[in-house]
Amino acid sequence: MNKIKNPFIDDSIVEGDDYCPRKNLEERVLNKLESGHNLTLIGDRRIGKTSTAHYVIDNMKGFSKVDIDLYHIMETSDIAESIMDACKKVLDKVWDSKKVFDFAGRLSPKLDVTDAGVSFGLDSSKKEYKKTLNVAFEFLNEVVKRTHGKVIVLFDEFQVVKDVKNGDAILKYMREKIQKMTRVSFLYVGSIRHDMDHIFRDQSSPFFKQAEIVYFEHIGADIFFEFVDKRFQKKKITIKREVYDYLYRICYGVTGDMQTFCRVAFESLPEKSNLDFEELFYVLEIIYKNEQKYFKGILDGKELTRIQKNLLIQLAQNMEQVDVKYFGKYFQQIIGVKSPGAITNALIALEKKQFIYKSDERYCYSNPFFKEWVLDYRLVI
Ligand SMILES: Nc1ncnc2c1ncn2[C@@H]1O[C@H](COP(=O)(O)OP(=O)(O)OP(=O)(O)O)[C@@H](O)[C@H]1O
Ligand SMILES: [Mg+2]
């Protein structure tokens, strides 16, 4: 018998049938882009920002998308190269590829253009940021010139620009260039909320008020239940609503994490199963087994201080509390510190190391399965 393809995807952006619609959010994004606004989408990790951004743009008629992912950038020339690569993809579709080569050949600093992408020659990779970015914006202008209708430029993981050397100066330079462009809407997406807030909400930032902010909501529990339930039916697995609600709660409604659970459940449960609480804990145990060494390593290893470890463990139990409660005397005693400042420092360190993030005034584990493991197993193992 053919193995049934697992319908749950948790390791890439989702599109087409694999994308569960989120109408309200899509409409908000769509209306703003259609009316020519620049927009920034800010939201927690793995919540679906990139998928929704693409879904909305790809369904707009007569628009060209320049898709720039800044996730891996280390220096300015990487930013410029990401912009140019994205532009080249659009130009290759609307223009003769020889003309793209000719156009790139006329620019300075000199570029190496291959089918694999565009890069600055080795000797010019360290050229100052204005020169490299200037070339990148020449590319962007060329895209505008060679396409009809509006252009949407999607900058994903935009917050990383801030951490590049000369980050603020780069932002300032980009802002000057962006302001002069017509027929283009910019959509900036990012997951580190305080970094994105800093870029778009701080009066001192060059991007202050450069774009309207939309905070990305968690997916509606009902609509995602329908989506999940239908997919489980492919193996005739029935997921109980209470079990789904429990899953939604422990994953804080983050789509990527719920999909991980469902992928493992689909893979491990026999056909025609009832996904009840017993099965839920069975599936969680499989997830733990895969990750246990890593989880244990965090609590036993040297990456975190004793205080940070204590705090992490306490946060697993006190997630629902507003952070003000973390600073009381009793809480300090449990953690083993003598001042609220020490707690603040440990929270900042845990956030920086991306073990936790702050959402709606509470701290969440970046990996909710780690949190469940801390609650269920830490003392057993
Ligand atoms: N609309 C959706 N329907 C179903 N699953 C979704 C949807 N959006 C996101 N997901 C799930 O979440 C995962 C992460 O999606 P995506 O990369 O779009 O999120 P993100 O917020 O951009 O993540 P990151 O913080 O890593 O950039 C996907 O692999 C998929 O499992
Ligand atoms: Mg993303």
Short mmCIF file of C-alpha atoms and ligand atoms in Angstrom, two decimals:
data_model
loop_
_atom_site.label_atom_id
_atom_site.label_comp_id
_atom_site.label_asym_id
_atom_site.label_seq_id
_atom_site.Cartn_x
_atom_site.Cartn_y
_atom_site.Cartn_z
CA MET A 1 0.00 0.00 0.00
CA ASN A 2 1.26 3.50 -0.82
CA LYS A 3 2.39 5.53 2.14
CA ILE A 4 0.10 8.53 2.62
CA LYS A 5 1.99 11.78 2.17
CA ASN A 6 2.23 13.75 5.39
CA PRO A 7 0.07 16.85 4.85
CA PHE A 8 1.66 18.84 7.68
CA ILE A 9 4.55 21.11 6.74
CA ASP A 10 6.66 22.77 9.41
CA ASP A 11 10.00 23.47 7.78
CA SER A 12 9.26 26.00 5.06
CA ILE A 13 6.81 28.69 4.09
CA VAL A 14 3.43 27.32 3.11
CA GLU A 15 1.45 28.15 -0.01
CA GLY A 16 -1.56 27.00 -2.03
CA ASP A 17 -3.61 24.31 -0.28
CA ASP A 18 -1.04 24.06 2.48
CA TYR A 19 -1.81 27.61 3.54
CA CYS A 20 -4.68 28.09 5.98
CA PRO A 21 -6.40 31.37 5.08
CA ARG A 22 -6.35 34.24 7.60
CA LYS A 23 -8.83 36.58 6.00
CA ASN A 24 -8.79 39.57 8.36
CA LEU A 25 -5.07 39.84 8.42
CA GLU A 26 -4.72 39.32 4.67
CA GLU A 27 -7.29 42.05 4.00
CA ARG A 28 -5.49 44.51 6.21
CA VAL A 29 -2.21 43.86 4.45
CA LEU A 30 -3.80 43.84 1.01
CA ASN A 31 -5.68 47.13 1.46
CA LYS A 32 -2.60 48.94 2.57
CA LEU A 33 -0.41 47.61 -0.21
CA GLU A 34 -3.03 48.25 -2.87
CA SER A 35 -3.39 51.83 -1.78
CA GLY A 36 0.35 52.30 -2.15
CA HIS A 37 1.39 52.37 1.50
CA ASN A 38 4.59 51.04 2.92
CA LEU A 39 3.90 48.48 5.57
CA THR A 40 5.71 46.62 8.31
CA LEU A 41 4.56 43.25 9.58
CA ILE A 42 5.80 42.49 13.05
CA GLY A 43 5.06 39.26 14.89
CA ASP A 44 6.39 36.39 16.97
CA ARG A 45 8.58 33.70 15.50
CA ARG A 46 7.06 30.93 13.34
CA ILE A 47 3.66 32.57 13.48
CA GLY A 48 3.30 32.72 9.68
CA LYS A 49 4.51 36.21 8.69
CA THR A 50 6.53 35.22 5.63
CA SER A 51 3.87 32.83 4.32
CA THR A 52 1.12 35.43 4.64
CA ALA A 53 3.23 38.18 3.08
CA HIS A 54 3.86 36.02 0.01
CA TYR A 55 0.30 34.73 -0.11
CA VAL A 56 -1.11 38.25 -0.23
CA ILE A 57 1.35 39.61 -2.79
CA ASP A 58 1.12 36.54 -5.03
CA ASN A 59 -2.64 36.93 -5.22
CA MET A 60 -2.49 40.58 -6.28
CA LYS A 61 -3.03 41.17 -9.98
CA GLY A 62 -0.56 43.19 -12.04
CA PHE A 63 2.08 43.55 -9.35
CA SER A 64 5.70 42.48 -9.51
CA LYS A 65 7.28 41.06 -6.36
CA VAL A 66 10.89 41.64 -5.42
CA ASP A 67 11.56 39.08 -2.72
CA ILE A 68 14.54 39.99 -0.53
CA ASP A 69 15.44 37.72 2.38
CA LEU A 70 18.00 39.29 4.69
CA TYR A 71 18.22 36.35 7.09
CA HIS A 72 21.86 35.45 6.39
CA ILE A 73 23.41 38.85 5.93
CA MET A 74 26.60 39.72 7.78
CA GLU A 75 27.77 42.92 6.10
CA THR A 76 26.52 45.64 3.77
CA SER A 77 27.65 43.95 0.61
CA ASP A 78 25.41 41.02 1.60
CA ILE A 79 22.43 43.39 1.83
CA ALA A 80 23.26 44.82 -1.58
CA GLU A 81 23.71 41.33 -3.05
CA SER A 82 20.40 40.11 -1.64
CA ILE A 83 18.64 43.09 -3.23
CA MET A 84 20.37 42.55 -6.56
CA ASP A 85 19.68 38.81 -6.62
CA ALA A 86 16.01 39.45 -5.99
CA CYS A 87 15.91 42.10 -8.71
CA LYS A 88 17.73 39.85 -11.16
CA LYS A 89 15.04 37.20 -10.69
CA VAL A 90 12.40 39.72 -11.79
CA LEU A 91 14.51 41.15 -14.61
CA ASP A 92 15.27 37.67 -15.98
CA LYS A 93 11.53 37.21 -16.49
CA VAL A 94 10.80 40.47 -18.26
CA TRP A 95 14.05 41.11 -20.09
CA ASP A 96 16.56 39.32 -22.22
CA SER A 97 19.19 37.78 -19.93
CA LYS A 98 21.99 39.22 -22.09
CA LYS A 99 20.61 42.68 -21.43
CA VAL A 100 20.62 41.97 -17.71
CA PHE A 101 24.30 41.03 -17.98
CA ASP A 102 25.07 44.16 -20.03
CA PHE A 103 23.25 46.38 -17.59
CA ALA A 104 25.08 44.84 -14.62
CA GLY A 105 28.40 45.13 -16.45
CA ARG A 106 28.06 48.90 -16.68
CA LEU A 107 27.77 49.34 -12.92
CA SER A 108 30.56 50.08 -10.50
CA PRO A 109 31.85 48.60 -8.17
CA LYS A 110 32.22 45.71 -10.60
CA LEU A 111 29.86 42.81 -10.36
CA ASP A 112 30.12 39.10 -11.04
CA VAL A 113 26.85 38.02 -12.58
CA THR A 114 26.17 34.32 -12.96
CA ASP A 115 23.04 32.23 -13.22
CA ALA A 116 23.48 31.50 -9.52
CA GLY A 117 23.30 35.17 -8.57
CA VAL A 118 25.00 38.54 -8.39
CA SER A 119 28.00 39.35 -6.24
CA PHE A 120 30.70 41.93 -5.87
CA GLY A 121 34.12 40.73 -7.01
CA LEU A 122 36.37 39.74 -4.14
CA ASP A 123 38.36 42.96 -4.20
CA SER A 124 35.29 45.15 -4.06
CA SER A 125 33.36 43.23 -1.42
CA LYS A 126 34.63 45.56 1.26
CA LYS A 127 33.78 48.75 -0.66
CA GLU A 128 32.06 51.24 1.54
CA TYR A 129 28.36 50.72 2.09
CA LYS A 130 27.17 53.68 0.00
CA LYS A 131 28.78 52.35 -3.14
CA THR A 132 27.46 48.83 -2.81
CA LEU A 133 23.98 49.94 -1.83
CA ASN A 134 23.91 52.47 -4.62
CA VAL A 135 24.42 49.64 -7.11
CA ALA A 136 21.66 47.65 -5.45
CA PHE A 137 19.23 50.55 -5.81
CA GLU A 138 20.22 50.94 -9.48
CA PHE A 139 18.96 47.38 -9.85
CA LEU A 140 15.75 48.22 -8.07
CA ASN A 141 15.20 51.25 -10.30
CA GLU A 142 15.82 49.08 -13.34
CA VAL A 143 13.10 46.70 -12.14
CA VAL A 144 10.68 49.60 -11.84
CA LYS A 145 11.64 50.79 -15.32
CA ARG A 146 11.28 47.38 -16.96
CA THR A 147 8.00 46.30 -15.41
CA HIS A 148 4.49 47.61 -15.82
CA GLY A 149 2.19 48.24 -12.91
CA LYS A 150 3.24 48.44 -9.33
CA VAL A 151 6.23 46.82 -7.70
CA ILE A 152 6.18 45.40 -4.21
CA VAL A 153 9.48 45.03 -2.47
CA LEU A 154 9.40 42.49 0.35
CA PHE A 155 12.21 42.76 2.87
CA ASP A 156 12.09 39.68 5.12
CA GLU A 157 13.96 39.58 8.47
CA PHE A 158 14.51 43.29 8.08
CA GLN A 159 15.62 43.74 11.71
CA VAL A 160 19.03 42.22 10.95
CA VAL A 161 20.09 45.40 9.13
CA LYS A 162 20.28 47.06 12.51
CA ASP A 163 22.99 44.65 13.66
CA VAL A 164 25.26 45.09 10.66
CA LYS A 165 28.27 47.37 11.11
CA ASN A 166 27.13 50.96 10.42
CA GLY A 167 23.53 49.74 10.74
CA ASP A 168 22.02 53.15 11.43
CA ALA A 169 23.92 54.83 8.62
CA ILE A 170 22.81 52.07 6.25
CA LEU A 171 19.19 52.54 7.28
CA LYS A 172 19.53 56.27 6.71
CA TYR A 173 20.99 55.75 3.26
CA MET A 174 18.29 53.23 2.35
CA ARG A 175 15.58 55.56 3.55
CA GLU A 176 16.84 58.37 1.32
CA LYS A 177 16.80 56.06 -1.68
CA ILE A 178 13.42 54.56 -0.85
CA GLN A 179 11.76 57.95 -0.47
CA LYS A 180 12.64 58.86 -4.01
CA MET A 181 11.05 55.77 -5.54
CA THR A 182 7.62 55.94 -7.06
CA ARG A 183 5.27 53.09 -8.06
CA VAL A 184 6.83 50.93 -5.35
CA SER A 185 5.42 49.74 -2.03
CA PHE A 186 7.73 48.33 0.59
CA LEU A 187 6.73 45.55 2.94
CA TYR A 188 9.12 45.00 5.83
CA VAL A 189 8.75 41.77 7.80
CA GLY A 190 10.53 40.89 11.02
CA SER A 191 10.25 38.70 14.09
CA ILE A 192 12.36 40.29 16.79
CA ARG A 193 9.74 42.65 18.04
CA HIS A 194 11.85 45.11 20.01
CA ASP A 195 14.31 45.46 17.13
CA MET A 196 11.51 46.10 14.64
CA ASP A 197 9.83 48.51 17.05
CA HIS A 198 13.12 50.30 17.42
CA ILE A 199 13.49 50.69 13.65
CA PHE A 200 9.95 51.89 12.96
CA ARG A 201 8.81 53.53 16.18
CA ASP A 202 11.81 55.29 17.65
CA GLN A 203 11.89 58.95 16.79
CA SER A 204 15.65 58.77 16.39
CA SER A 205 15.49 55.97 13.82
CA PRO A 206 15.81 56.83 10.10
CA PHE A 207 12.81 54.57 9.45
CA PHE A 208 10.59 56.28 12.01
CA LYS A 209 7.08 56.43 10.44
CA GLN A 210 8.46 55.06 7.20
CA ALA A 211 5.79 52.39 7.18
CA GLU A 212 2.46 51.62 8.81
CA ILE A 213 2.81 48.92 11.43
CA VAL A 214 0.65 45.82 11.48
CA TYR A 215 1.18 43.49 14.42
CA PHE A 216 0.72 39.93 13.31
CA GLU A 217 -2.00 38.11 15.25
CA HIS A 218 -2.12 34.45 16.19
CA ILE A 219 -4.21 32.40 13.83
CA GLY A 220 -7.86 31.97 14.86
CA ALA A 221 -8.34 28.77 16.87
CA ASP A 222 -11.50 27.72 14.96
CA ILE A 223 -10.19 28.21 11.45
CA PHE A 224 -6.96 26.37 12.22
CA PHE A 225 -8.90 23.53 13.85
CA GLU A 226 -10.84 23.03 10.61
CA PHE A 227 -7.57 23.03 8.67
CA VAL A 228 -5.90 20.51 10.98
CA ASP A 229 -8.96 18.28 11.29
CA LYS A 230 -9.31 18.01 7.50
CA ARG A 231 -5.64 17.09 7.07
CA PHE A 232 -5.81 14.37 9.72
CA GLN A 233 -8.75 12.88 7.82
CA LYS A 234 -6.30 11.83 5.10
CA LYS A 235 -5.30 9.07 7.51
CA LYS A 236 -8.76 8.91 9.07
CA ILE A 237 -7.35 10.28 12.32
CA THR A 238 -9.85 12.18 14.44
CA ILE A 239 -8.53 14.91 16.66
CA LYS A 240 -10.74 15.80 19.62
CA ARG A 241 -11.51 19.51 19.94
CA GLU A 242 -10.40 19.58 23.61
CA VAL A 243 -7.10 18.03 22.62
CA TYR A 244 -6.63 20.57 19.86
CA ASP A 245 -7.45 23.41 22.29
CA TYR A 246 -4.84 22.08 24.69
CA LEU A 247 -2.29 21.96 21.87
CA TYR A 248 -3.20 25.49 20.81
CA ARG A 249 -2.66 26.67 24.36
CA ILE A 250 0.70 25.03 24.95
CA CYS A 251 1.95 26.28 21.58
CA TYR A 252 0.55 29.79 22.26
CA GLY A 253 -1.30 29.54 18.92
CA VAL A 254 1.95 29.55 16.92
CA THR A 255 1.21 27.84 13.59
CA GLY A 256 4.72 26.45 13.02
CA ASP A 257 4.80 24.64 16.37
CA MET A 258 1.27 23.26 16.02
CA GLN A 259 2.24 21.96 12.58
CA THR A 260 5.30 20.25 14.10
CA PHE A 261 3.10 18.42 16.59
CA CYS A 262 0.62 17.45 13.85
CA ARG A 263 3.39 16.25 11.52
CA VAL A 264 4.76 13.93 14.19
CA ALA A 265 1.25 12.77 15.15
CA PHE A 266 0.38 12.00 11.53
CA GLU A 267 3.60 10.07 11.13
CA SER A 268 3.33 8.09 14.37
CA LEU A 269 -0.34 7.29 14.93
CA PRO A 270 -1.98 4.39 13.11
CA GLU A 271 -4.78 4.95 10.63
CA LYS A 272 -8.24 5.58 12.09
CA SER A 273 -6.84 6.65 15.47
CA ASN A 274 -8.67 8.88 17.85
CA LEU A 275 -6.29 11.64 18.87
CA ASP A 276 -7.26 11.83 22.53
CA PHE A 277 -5.15 13.11 25.45
CA GLU A 278 -3.40 9.74 25.75
CA GLU A 279 -2.26 9.99 22.12
CA LEU A 280 -1.31 13.63 22.61
CA PHE A 281 1.09 12.74 25.41
CA TYR A 282 2.40 9.82 23.39
CA VAL A 283 3.21 12.18 20.50
CA LEU A 284 4.78 14.72 22.87
CA GLU A 285 7.03 11.96 24.16
CA ILE A 286 8.22 11.21 20.64
CA ILE A 287 9.04 14.89 20.19
CA TYR A 288 10.87 14.89 23.54
CA LYS A 289 12.84 11.79 22.58
CA ASN A 290 14.17 13.51 19.48
CA GLU A 291 15.17 16.61 21.40
CA GLN A 292 15.88 15.32 24.90
CA LYS A 293 19.66 15.42 24.59
CA TYR A 294 19.52 19.03 23.53
CA PHE A 295 17.02 20.01 26.27
CA LYS A 296 19.07 18.26 28.93
CA GLY A 297 22.22 19.88 27.60
CA ILE A 298 20.73 23.33 28.12
CA LEU A 299 19.93 22.70 31.77
CA ASP A 300 23.18 20.82 32.51
CA GLY A 301 25.55 22.77 30.28
CA LYS A 302 27.47 25.98 30.63
CA GLU A 303 25.61 28.20 28.18
CA LEU A 304 23.29 29.48 30.91
CA THR A 305 24.16 30.64 34.40
CA ARG A 306 22.54 29.04 37.42
CA ILE A 307 20.26 32.06 37.81
CA GLN A 308 19.23 31.95 34.16
CA LYS A 309 18.47 28.23 34.43
CA ASN A 310 16.39 28.76 37.58
CA LEU A 311 14.51 31.55 35.90
CA LEU A 312 13.86 29.48 32.79
CA ILE A 313 12.43 26.67 34.90
CA GLN A 314 10.25 29.07 36.87
CA LEU A 315 8.99 30.73 33.71
CA ALA A 316 7.72 27.37 32.47
CA GLN A 317 5.40 27.31 35.47
CA ASN A 318 4.52 30.98 35.59
CA MET A 319 3.85 31.77 31.97
CA GLU A 320 0.44 33.29 32.55
CA GLN A 321 1.70 35.88 34.96
CA VAL A 322 2.37 39.40 33.88
CA ASP A 323 6.03 40.22 34.24
CA VAL A 324 5.50 42.58 37.16
CA LYS A 325 5.02 39.53 39.38
CA TYR A 326 8.44 38.23 38.48
CA PHE A 327 10.04 40.93 40.52
CA GLY A 328 8.48 40.30 43.94
CA LYS A 329 10.57 39.23 46.94
CA TYR A 330 9.23 35.67 46.94
CA PHE A 331 10.08 35.16 43.29
CA GLN A 332 13.57 36.58 43.83
CA GLN A 333 14.09 34.07 46.63
CA ILE A 334 13.12 31.13 44.41
CA ILE A 335 15.50 32.26 41.69
CA GLY A 336 18.25 32.91 44.20
CA VAL A 337 18.83 36.62 43.62
CA LYS A 338 18.62 39.63 45.88
CA SER A 339 17.30 42.33 43.60
CA PRO A 340 14.73 42.83 40.83
CA GLY A 341 17.58 44.11 38.64
CA ALA A 342 19.20 40.66 38.69
CA ILE A 343 15.97 39.18 37.35
CA THR A 344 15.82 41.81 34.62
CA ASN A 345 19.37 40.96 33.57
CA ALA A 346 18.64 37.25 33.45
CA LEU A 347 15.47 37.88 31.40
CA ILE A 348 17.43 40.01 28.94
CA ALA A 349 20.13 37.34 28.65
CA LEU A 350 17.57 34.59 28.02
CA GLU A 351 15.86 36.75 25.41
CA LYS A 352 19.15 37.55 23.69
CA LYS A 353 20.05 33.88 23.55
CA GLN A 354 16.56 33.36 22.09
CA PHE A 355 15.33 30.89 24.71
CA ILE A 356 12.38 33.16 25.42
CA TYR A 357 10.59 36.09 23.82
CA LYS A 358 8.07 38.57 25.10
CA SER A 359 4.59 38.54 23.63
CA ASP A 360 1.55 40.42 24.95
CA GLU A 361 3.31 41.22 28.20
CA ARG A 362 4.27 37.66 29.02
CA TYR A 363 7.38 35.63 28.39
CA CYS A 364 7.09 32.60 26.13
CA TYR A 365 9.53 29.81 25.44
CA SER A 366 10.83 29.99 21.86
CA ASN A 367 10.42 26.23 21.79
CA PRO A 368 7.12 25.36 23.51
CA PHE A 369 8.03 21.65 23.55
CA PHE A 370 11.05 22.51 25.65
CA LYS A 371 8.71 24.22 28.09
CA GLU A 372 6.48 21.13 28.27
CA TRP A 373 9.52 18.93 28.74
CA VAL A 374 10.72 21.12 31.61
CA LEU A 375 7.31 20.77 33.22
CA ASP A 376 6.87 17.02 32.65
CA TYR A 377 10.30 15.49 32.67
CA ARG A 378 13.02 17.64 34.12
CA LEU A 379 12.80 15.96 37.50
CA VAL A 380 12.33 12.44 36.15
CA ILE A 381 15.41 12.24 33.94
N1 LIG B 1 -1.34 30.22 6.95
C1 LIG B 1 -0.74 29.12 7.42
N2 LIG B 1 -1.38 27.93 7.38
C2 LIG B 1 -0.80 26.83 7.86
N3 LIG B 1 0.40 26.78 8.41
C3 LIG B 1 1.09 27.92 8.47
C4 LIG B 1 0.56 29.15 7.97
N4 LIG B 1 1.47 30.11 8.16
C5 LIG B 1 2.52 29.52 8.74
N5 LIG B 1 2.31 28.21 8.93
C6 LIG B 1 3.22 27.26 9.61
O1 LIG B 1 4.22 28.01 10.28
C7 LIG B 1 5.53 27.69 9.78
C8 LIG B 1 6.33 28.97 9.71
O2 LIG B 1 5.77 29.81 8.72
P1 LIG B 1 6.50 31.14 8.23
O3 LIG B 1 7.91 30.82 7.87
O4 LIG B 1 5.62 31.77 7.23
O5 LIG B 1 6.45 31.96 9.59
P2 LIG B 1 7.34 33.20 10.05
O6 LIG B 1 6.53 33.92 11.06
O7 LIG B 1 7.80 33.94 8.86
O8 LIG B 1 8.55 32.43 10.75
P3 LIG B 1 9.99 33.02 11.16
O9 LIG B 1 9.81 33.66 12.48
O10 LIG B 1 10.85 31.76 11.26
O11 LIG B 1 10.42 33.95 10.09
C9 LIG B 1 5.29 27.02 8.44
O12 LIG B 1 6.31 26.08 8.13
C10 LIG B 1 3.97 26.34 8.68
O13 LIG B 1 4.19 25.15 9.40
MG MG B 2 9.74 34.50 8.26
#
